[in-house]
């Protein structure tokens, strides 16, 4: 895939917007957003966050789940092409984790494999933890 703006099978809701932008405008947007300081995380459920922190830092060895920090960084800041998770809304992260189990996210084999043995509650815990970072 070239990930161009003309590909009709990806992100349909962006077609109308991105098709009208020049390469320079897109580069300007990318530069602007890359220069923004990330917002501080928000803690909402300390008990759930503690459970998520344990999974994030140590994984679930008995289920073959690696620590999230191995790819996403010690503080969920993102690393080596893996996205920043710190400060993302927990409901968004949870929905994305759930989507890895569906045909909606077919190209993320690594994540599909990592979360396959996790329960919904464990996914919610990880989502709560990264929101708090």
Short mmCIF file of N, CA and C in Angstrom, two decimals:
data_model
loop_
_atom_site.label_atom_id
_atom_site.label_comp_id
_atom_site.label_asym_id
_atom_site.label_seq_id
_atom_site.Cartn_x
_atom_site.Cartn_y
_atom_site.Cartn_z
N UNK A 1 0.81 -1.20 0.00
CA UNK A 1 0.00 0.00 0.00
C UNK A 1 0.85 1.25 0.00
N UNK A 2 0.38 2.21 -0.69
CA UNK A 2 1.10 3.49 -0.72
C UNK A 2 0.56 4.46 0.33
N UNK A 3 -0.60 4.14 0.91
CA UNK A 3 -1.24 5.01 1.91
C UNK A 3 -1.51 6.40 1.34
N UNK A 4 -1.88 6.45 0.08
CA UNK A 4 -2.15 7.74 -0.54
C UNK A 4 -3.58 8.19 -0.26
N UNK A 5 -3.83 9.45 -0.49
CA UNK A 5 -5.15 10.02 -0.25
C UNK A 5 -6.18 9.52 -1.24
N UNK A 6 -5.74 8.89 -2.31
CA UNK A 6 -6.68 8.44 -3.33
C UNK A 6 -7.13 7.00 -3.13
N UNK A 7 -6.61 6.31 -2.14
CA UNK A 7 -7.03 4.93 -1.90
C UNK A 7 -8.45 4.93 -1.36
N UNK A 8 -9.34 4.27 -2.06
CA UNK A 8 -10.76 4.33 -1.69
C UNK A 8 -11.16 3.32 -0.63
N UNK A 9 -10.29 2.41 -0.26
CA UNK A 9 -10.67 1.40 0.72
C UNK A 9 -10.18 1.72 2.13
N UNK A 10 -9.65 2.91 2.36
CA UNK A 10 -9.19 3.26 3.70
C UNK A 10 -9.82 4.54 4.18
N UNK A 11 -10.18 4.58 5.44
CA UNK A 11 -10.63 5.78 6.13
C UNK A 11 -11.55 6.67 5.31
N UNK A 12 -12.69 6.14 4.93
CA UNK A 12 -13.62 6.87 4.08
C UNK A 12 -13.98 8.25 4.62
N UNK A 13 -14.06 8.40 5.92
CA UNK A 13 -14.46 9.69 6.48
C UNK A 13 -13.43 10.78 6.25
N UNK A 14 -12.24 10.44 5.82
CA UNK A 14 -11.21 11.45 5.54
C UNK A 14 -11.13 11.82 4.06
N UNK A 15 -11.82 11.10 3.20
CA UNK A 15 -11.71 11.36 1.76
C UNK A 15 -11.98 12.81 1.41
N UNK A 16 -13.12 13.31 1.83
CA UNK A 16 -13.54 14.66 1.46
C UNK A 16 -12.57 15.72 1.93
N UNK A 17 -11.97 15.51 3.07
CA UNK A 17 -11.05 16.49 3.64
C UNK A 17 -9.67 16.38 3.00
N UNK A 18 -9.11 15.20 3.02
CA UNK A 18 -7.71 15.06 2.58
C UNK A 18 -7.55 15.23 1.08
N UNK A 19 -8.56 14.93 0.31
CA UNK A 19 -8.44 15.07 -1.14
C UNK A 19 -8.26 16.52 -1.56
N UNK A 20 -8.71 17.45 -0.73
CA UNK A 20 -8.63 18.87 -1.06
C UNK A 20 -7.34 19.54 -0.58
N UNK A 21 -6.56 18.85 0.22
CA UNK A 21 -5.35 19.43 0.79
C UNK A 21 -4.14 19.18 -0.10
N UNK A 22 -3.27 20.17 -0.16
CA UNK A 22 -2.02 20.00 -0.90
C UNK A 22 -1.02 19.25 -0.02
N UNK A 23 0.02 18.75 -0.64
CA UNK A 23 1.08 18.08 0.12
C UNK A 23 1.69 19.02 1.15
N UNK A 24 1.84 20.28 0.78
CA UNK A 24 2.41 21.27 1.69
C UNK A 24 1.51 21.50 2.90
N UNK A 25 0.19 21.55 2.67
CA UNK A 25 -0.74 21.73 3.78
C UNK A 25 -0.69 20.53 4.73
N UNK A 26 -0.65 19.35 4.17
CA UNK A 26 -0.58 18.14 5.01
C UNK A 26 0.72 18.13 5.81
N UNK A 27 1.81 18.50 5.17
CA UNK A 27 3.09 18.57 5.88
C UNK A 27 3.02 19.61 7.00
N UNK A 28 2.35 20.72 6.74
CA UNK A 28 2.18 21.75 7.77
C UNK A 28 1.38 21.25 8.96
N UNK A 29 0.30 20.52 8.68
CA UNK A 29 -0.49 19.94 9.77
C UNK A 29 0.35 18.96 10.57
N UNK A 30 1.09 18.11 9.87
CA UNK A 30 1.94 17.12 10.56
C UNK A 30 2.97 17.80 11.44
N UNK A 31 3.60 18.84 10.92
CA UNK A 31 4.59 19.58 11.71
C UNK A 31 3.96 20.22 12.94
N UNK A 32 2.78 20.81 12.75
CA UNK A 32 2.09 21.46 13.86
C UNK A 32 1.77 20.46 14.97
N UNK A 33 1.14 19.34 14.59
CA UNK A 33 0.75 18.37 15.61
C UNK A 33 1.96 17.69 16.25
N UNK A 34 3.01 17.48 15.48
CA UNK A 34 4.22 16.87 16.04
C UNK A 34 4.88 17.77 17.07
N UNK A 35 4.67 19.08 16.95
CA UNK A 35 5.30 20.03 17.87
C UNK A 35 4.49 20.26 19.15
N UNK A 36 3.28 19.70 19.22
CA UNK A 36 2.44 19.92 20.40
C UNK A 36 2.91 19.08 21.58
N UNK A 37 2.85 19.66 22.75
CA UNK A 37 3.20 18.94 23.97
C UNK A 37 2.01 18.04 24.33
N UNK A 38 2.26 16.76 24.58
CA UNK A 38 1.15 15.86 24.93
C UNK A 38 0.46 16.32 26.22
N UNK A 39 -0.84 16.15 26.26
CA UNK A 39 -1.60 16.49 27.46
C UNK A 39 -1.28 15.49 28.56
N UNK A 40 -1.37 15.95 29.79
CA UNK A 40 -1.15 15.08 30.94
C UNK A 40 -2.28 14.06 31.02
N UNK A 41 -1.95 12.85 31.45
CA UNK A 41 -2.96 11.82 31.61
C UNK A 41 -3.90 12.12 32.76
N UNK A 42 -5.06 11.47 32.72
CA UNK A 42 -6.06 11.68 33.76
C UNK A 42 -6.39 10.36 34.45
N UNK A 43 -6.29 10.39 35.76
CA UNK A 43 -6.60 9.21 36.56
C UNK A 43 -8.08 9.21 36.91
N UNK A 44 -8.74 8.08 36.69
CA UNK A 44 -10.17 8.00 37.00
C UNK A 44 -10.53 6.82 37.89
N UNK A 45 -9.72 5.77 37.87
CA UNK A 45 -10.04 4.57 38.63
C UNK A 45 -8.73 3.92 39.09
N UNK A 46 -8.19 4.36 40.22
CA UNK A 46 -6.88 3.88 40.68
C UNK A 46 -6.76 2.36 40.77
N UNK A 47 -7.80 1.68 41.20
CA UNK A 47 -7.74 0.22 41.33
C UNK A 47 -7.59 -0.44 39.95
N UNK A 48 -8.39 0.01 39.00
CA UNK A 48 -8.32 -0.54 37.65
C UNK A 48 -6.97 -0.19 37.01
N UNK A 49 -6.51 1.04 37.24
CA UNK A 49 -5.21 1.47 36.71
C UNK A 49 -4.07 0.62 37.26
N UNK A 50 -4.14 0.26 38.53
CA UNK A 50 -3.10 -0.58 39.13
C UNK A 50 -3.04 -1.94 38.46
N UNK A 51 -4.21 -2.51 38.17
CA UNK A 51 -4.25 -3.79 37.47
C UNK A 51 -3.68 -3.64 36.06
N UNK A 52 -4.01 -2.53 35.40
CA UNK A 52 -3.49 -2.26 34.06
C UNK A 52 -2.00 -2.04 34.06
N UNK A 53 -1.51 -1.36 35.09
CA UNK A 53 -0.06 -1.11 35.19
C UNK A 53 0.70 -2.42 35.28
N UNK A 54 0.18 -3.36 36.06
CA UNK A 54 0.84 -4.66 36.20
C UNK A 54 0.93 -5.37 34.85
N UNK A 55 -0.15 -5.32 34.08
CA UNK A 55 -0.14 -5.96 32.76
C UNK A 55 0.80 -5.20 31.83
N UNK A 56 0.71 -3.87 31.85
CA UNK A 56 1.54 -3.04 30.98
C UNK A 56 3.02 -3.30 31.23
N UNK A 57 3.39 -3.40 32.49
CA UNK A 57 4.81 -3.55 32.83
C UNK A 57 5.32 -4.99 32.81
N UNK A 58 4.47 -5.95 33.15
CA UNK A 58 4.94 -7.34 33.28
C UNK A 58 4.29 -8.31 32.30
N UNK A 59 3.21 -7.88 31.65
CA UNK A 59 2.49 -8.77 30.76
C UNK A 59 1.69 -9.79 31.56
N UNK A 60 1.30 -10.83 30.88
CA UNK A 60 0.60 -11.96 31.51
C UNK A 60 1.34 -13.22 31.06
N UNK A 61 2.48 -13.50 31.70
CA UNK A 61 3.33 -14.61 31.25
C UNK A 61 2.60 -15.95 31.16
N UNK A 62 1.68 -16.19 32.09
CA UNK A 62 0.94 -17.46 32.07
C UNK A 62 0.02 -17.58 30.87
N UNK A 63 -0.30 -16.45 30.22
CA UNK A 63 -1.15 -16.45 29.03
C UNK A 63 -0.36 -16.15 27.76
N UNK A 64 0.95 -15.97 27.90
CA UNK A 64 1.78 -15.67 26.74
C UNK A 64 1.67 -14.23 26.25
N UNK A 65 1.21 -13.32 27.11
CA UNK A 65 1.06 -11.91 26.75
C UNK A 65 2.31 -11.15 27.21
N UNK A 66 2.98 -10.52 26.27
CA UNK A 66 4.19 -9.75 26.58
C UNK A 66 3.84 -8.43 27.27
N UNK A 67 4.77 -7.85 27.99
CA UNK A 67 4.53 -6.52 28.57
C UNK A 67 4.31 -5.49 27.46
N UNK A 68 3.31 -4.66 27.63
CA UNK A 68 3.01 -3.62 26.63
C UNK A 68 4.20 -2.68 26.45
N UNK A 69 4.91 -2.43 27.55
CA UNK A 69 6.03 -1.48 27.51
C UNK A 69 7.14 -1.94 26.59
N UNK A 70 7.17 -3.22 26.29
CA UNK A 70 8.21 -3.74 25.41
C UNK A 70 8.16 -3.08 24.03
N UNK A 71 6.96 -2.74 23.58
CA UNK A 71 6.81 -2.08 22.28
C UNK A 71 6.43 -0.61 22.40
N UNK A 72 5.60 -0.28 23.38
CA UNK A 72 5.06 1.07 23.49
C UNK A 72 5.84 1.99 24.41
N UNK A 73 6.95 1.51 24.98
CA UNK A 73 7.80 2.33 25.83
C UNK A 73 7.44 2.24 27.30
N UNK A 74 8.41 2.52 28.15
CA UNK A 74 8.22 2.42 29.60
C UNK A 74 7.07 3.28 30.12
N UNK A 75 6.88 4.43 29.52
CA UNK A 75 5.83 5.35 29.98
C UNK A 75 4.73 5.51 28.95
N UNK A 76 4.57 4.53 28.08
CA UNK A 76 3.55 4.54 27.02
C UNK A 76 3.75 5.69 26.05
N UNK A 77 5.01 6.14 25.93
CA UNK A 77 5.32 7.29 25.08
C UNK A 77 5.48 6.91 23.61
N UNK A 78 5.44 5.63 23.30
CA UNK A 78 5.63 5.17 21.93
C UNK A 78 7.10 4.91 21.68
N UNK A 79 7.39 3.95 20.82
CA UNK A 79 8.79 3.62 20.53
C UNK A 79 8.87 2.81 19.24
N UNK A 80 9.92 3.04 18.49
CA UNK A 80 10.24 2.23 17.30
C UNK A 80 9.05 1.96 16.39
N UNK A 81 8.30 2.97 16.06
CA UNK A 81 7.17 2.79 15.16
C UNK A 81 5.89 2.35 15.84
N UNK A 82 5.93 2.12 17.14
CA UNK A 82 4.72 1.77 17.88
C UNK A 82 4.13 3.05 18.46
N UNK A 83 2.82 3.21 18.42
CA UNK A 83 2.22 4.50 18.79
C UNK A 83 2.28 4.83 20.28
N UNK A 84 2.25 6.14 20.52
CA UNK A 84 2.11 6.66 21.87
C UNK A 84 0.71 6.30 22.37
N UNK A 85 0.64 5.80 23.57
CA UNK A 85 -0.65 5.48 24.18
C UNK A 85 -0.94 6.40 25.37
N UNK A 86 0.10 6.96 25.94
CA UNK A 86 -0.05 7.79 27.14
C UNK A 86 -1.04 8.92 26.91
N UNK A 87 -1.99 9.03 27.83
CA UNK A 87 -2.95 10.12 27.78
C UNK A 87 -4.13 9.89 26.86
N UNK A 88 -4.13 8.81 26.08
CA UNK A 88 -5.29 8.53 25.23
C UNK A 88 -6.48 8.21 26.13
N UNK A 89 -7.65 8.56 25.69
CA UNK A 89 -8.87 8.27 26.45
C UNK A 89 -9.04 6.76 26.57
N UNK A 90 -9.37 6.31 27.77
CA UNK A 90 -9.49 4.88 28.03
C UNK A 90 -10.55 4.23 27.14
N UNK A 91 -11.68 4.90 26.94
CA UNK A 91 -12.72 4.28 26.11
C UNK A 91 -12.24 4.11 24.66
N UNK A 92 -11.47 5.07 24.16
CA UNK A 92 -10.91 4.96 22.81
C UNK A 92 -9.93 3.78 22.73
N UNK A 93 -9.02 3.70 23.69
CA UNK A 93 -8.03 2.62 23.68
C UNK A 93 -8.73 1.27 23.78
N UNK A 94 -9.72 1.17 24.67
CA UNK A 94 -10.45 -0.09 24.82
C UNK A 94 -11.14 -0.48 23.51
N UNK A 95 -11.78 0.48 22.85
CA UNK A 95 -12.45 0.18 21.58
C UNK A 95 -11.45 -0.28 20.53
N UNK A 96 -10.28 0.35 20.50
CA UNK A 96 -9.26 -0.07 19.54
C UNK A 96 -8.74 -1.47 19.85
N UNK A 97 -8.54 -1.76 21.12
CA UNK A 97 -8.11 -3.10 21.50
C UNK A 97 -9.16 -4.14 21.11
N UNK A 98 -10.42 -3.82 21.33
CA UNK A 98 -11.50 -4.72 20.92
C UNK A 98 -11.51 -4.89 19.40
N UNK A 99 -11.25 -3.81 18.68
CA UNK A 99 -11.26 -3.86 17.21
C UNK A 99 -10.19 -4.80 16.66
N UNK A 100 -9.10 -4.99 17.39
CA UNK A 100 -8.07 -5.92 16.94
C UNK A 100 -8.60 -7.34 16.86
N UNK A 101 -9.67 -7.60 17.54
CA UNK A 101 -10.28 -8.95 17.53
C UNK A 101 -11.26 -9.12 16.37
N UNK A 102 -11.43 -8.10 15.57
CA UNK A 102 -12.42 -8.13 14.49
C UNK A 102 -11.74 -7.90 13.14
N UNK A 103 -12.49 -8.07 12.06
CA UNK A 103 -11.95 -7.76 10.73
C UNK A 103 -11.70 -6.26 10.50
N UNK A 104 -12.11 -5.41 11.43
CA UNK A 104 -11.89 -3.97 11.27
C UNK A 104 -10.41 -3.60 11.30
N UNK A 105 -9.59 -4.39 11.96
CA UNK A 105 -8.15 -4.11 12.08
C UNK A 105 -7.36 -5.33 11.59
N UNK A 106 -7.46 -5.67 10.31
CA UNK A 106 -6.83 -6.90 9.81
C UNK A 106 -5.32 -6.86 9.69
N UNK A 107 -4.72 -5.68 9.69
CA UNK A 107 -3.28 -5.59 9.42
C UNK A 107 -2.42 -5.56 10.68
N UNK A 108 -3.00 -5.69 11.83
CA UNK A 108 -2.25 -5.63 13.08
C UNK A 108 -2.14 -7.01 13.72
N UNK A 109 -1.44 -7.88 13.05
CA UNK A 109 -1.31 -9.26 13.52
C UNK A 109 -0.64 -9.31 14.89
N UNK A 110 0.35 -8.46 15.13
CA UNK A 110 1.05 -8.46 16.41
C UNK A 110 0.06 -8.20 17.55
N UNK A 111 -0.75 -7.16 17.41
CA UNK A 111 -1.71 -6.84 18.47
C UNK A 111 -2.79 -7.89 18.58
N UNK A 112 -3.25 -8.38 17.46
CA UNK A 112 -4.27 -9.43 17.47
C UNK A 112 -3.79 -10.62 18.29
N UNK A 113 -2.53 -11.00 18.09
CA UNK A 113 -1.96 -12.12 18.83
C UNK A 113 -1.77 -11.79 20.30
N UNK A 114 -1.31 -10.57 20.59
CA UNK A 114 -1.03 -10.19 21.98
C UNK A 114 -2.29 -10.15 22.84
N UNK A 115 -3.39 -9.69 22.30
CA UNK A 115 -4.58 -9.53 23.13
C UNK A 115 -5.52 -10.72 23.07
N UNK A 116 -5.23 -11.70 22.25
CA UNK A 116 -6.17 -12.82 22.07
C UNK A 116 -6.49 -13.56 23.36
N UNK A 117 -5.54 -13.63 24.28
CA UNK A 117 -5.76 -14.36 25.54
C UNK A 117 -6.24 -13.46 26.68
N UNK A 118 -6.40 -12.17 26.40
CA UNK A 118 -6.79 -11.23 27.46
C UNK A 118 -8.31 -11.12 27.56
N UNK A 119 -8.78 -10.96 28.78
CA UNK A 119 -10.21 -10.76 29.01
C UNK A 119 -10.57 -9.30 28.74
N UNK A 120 -11.85 -9.03 28.60
CA UNK A 120 -12.31 -7.65 28.43
C UNK A 120 -11.91 -6.80 29.62
N UNK A 121 -11.98 -7.35 30.82
CA UNK A 121 -11.60 -6.60 32.02
C UNK A 121 -10.11 -6.25 32.00
N UNK A 122 -9.28 -7.16 31.53
CA UNK A 122 -7.85 -6.89 31.43
C UNK A 122 -7.57 -5.80 30.39
N UNK A 123 -8.30 -5.83 29.29
CA UNK A 123 -8.15 -4.78 28.28
C UNK A 123 -8.57 -3.43 28.84
N UNK A 124 -9.67 -3.42 29.59
CA UNK A 124 -10.13 -2.17 30.22
C UNK A 124 -9.10 -1.65 31.21
N UNK A 125 -8.46 -2.55 31.92
CA UNK A 125 -7.44 -2.15 32.90
C UNK A 125 -6.25 -1.50 32.21
N UNK A 126 -5.78 -2.10 31.13
CA UNK A 126 -4.66 -1.51 30.39
C UNK A 126 -5.07 -0.15 29.82
N UNK A 127 -6.28 -0.05 29.30
CA UNK A 127 -6.76 1.22 28.76
C UNK A 127 -6.82 2.29 29.84
N UNK A 128 -7.28 1.93 31.02
CA UNK A 128 -7.34 2.88 32.14
C UNK A 128 -5.93 3.32 32.54
N UNK A 129 -5.00 2.39 32.54
CA UNK A 129 -3.63 2.73 32.91
C UNK A 129 -3.00 3.71 31.92
N UNK A 130 -3.12 3.43 30.63
CA UNK A 130 -2.46 4.33 29.68
C UNK A 130 -3.11 5.70 29.67
N UNK A 131 -4.41 5.77 29.97
CA UNK A 131 -5.06 7.09 30.08
C UNK A 131 -4.44 7.89 31.22
N UNK A 132 -4.03 7.22 32.27
CA UNK A 132 -3.48 7.91 33.45
C UNK A 132 -2.04 8.37 33.26
N UNK A 133 -1.37 7.96 32.22
CA UNK A 133 0.05 8.29 32.00
C UNK A 133 0.20 9.70 31.49
#
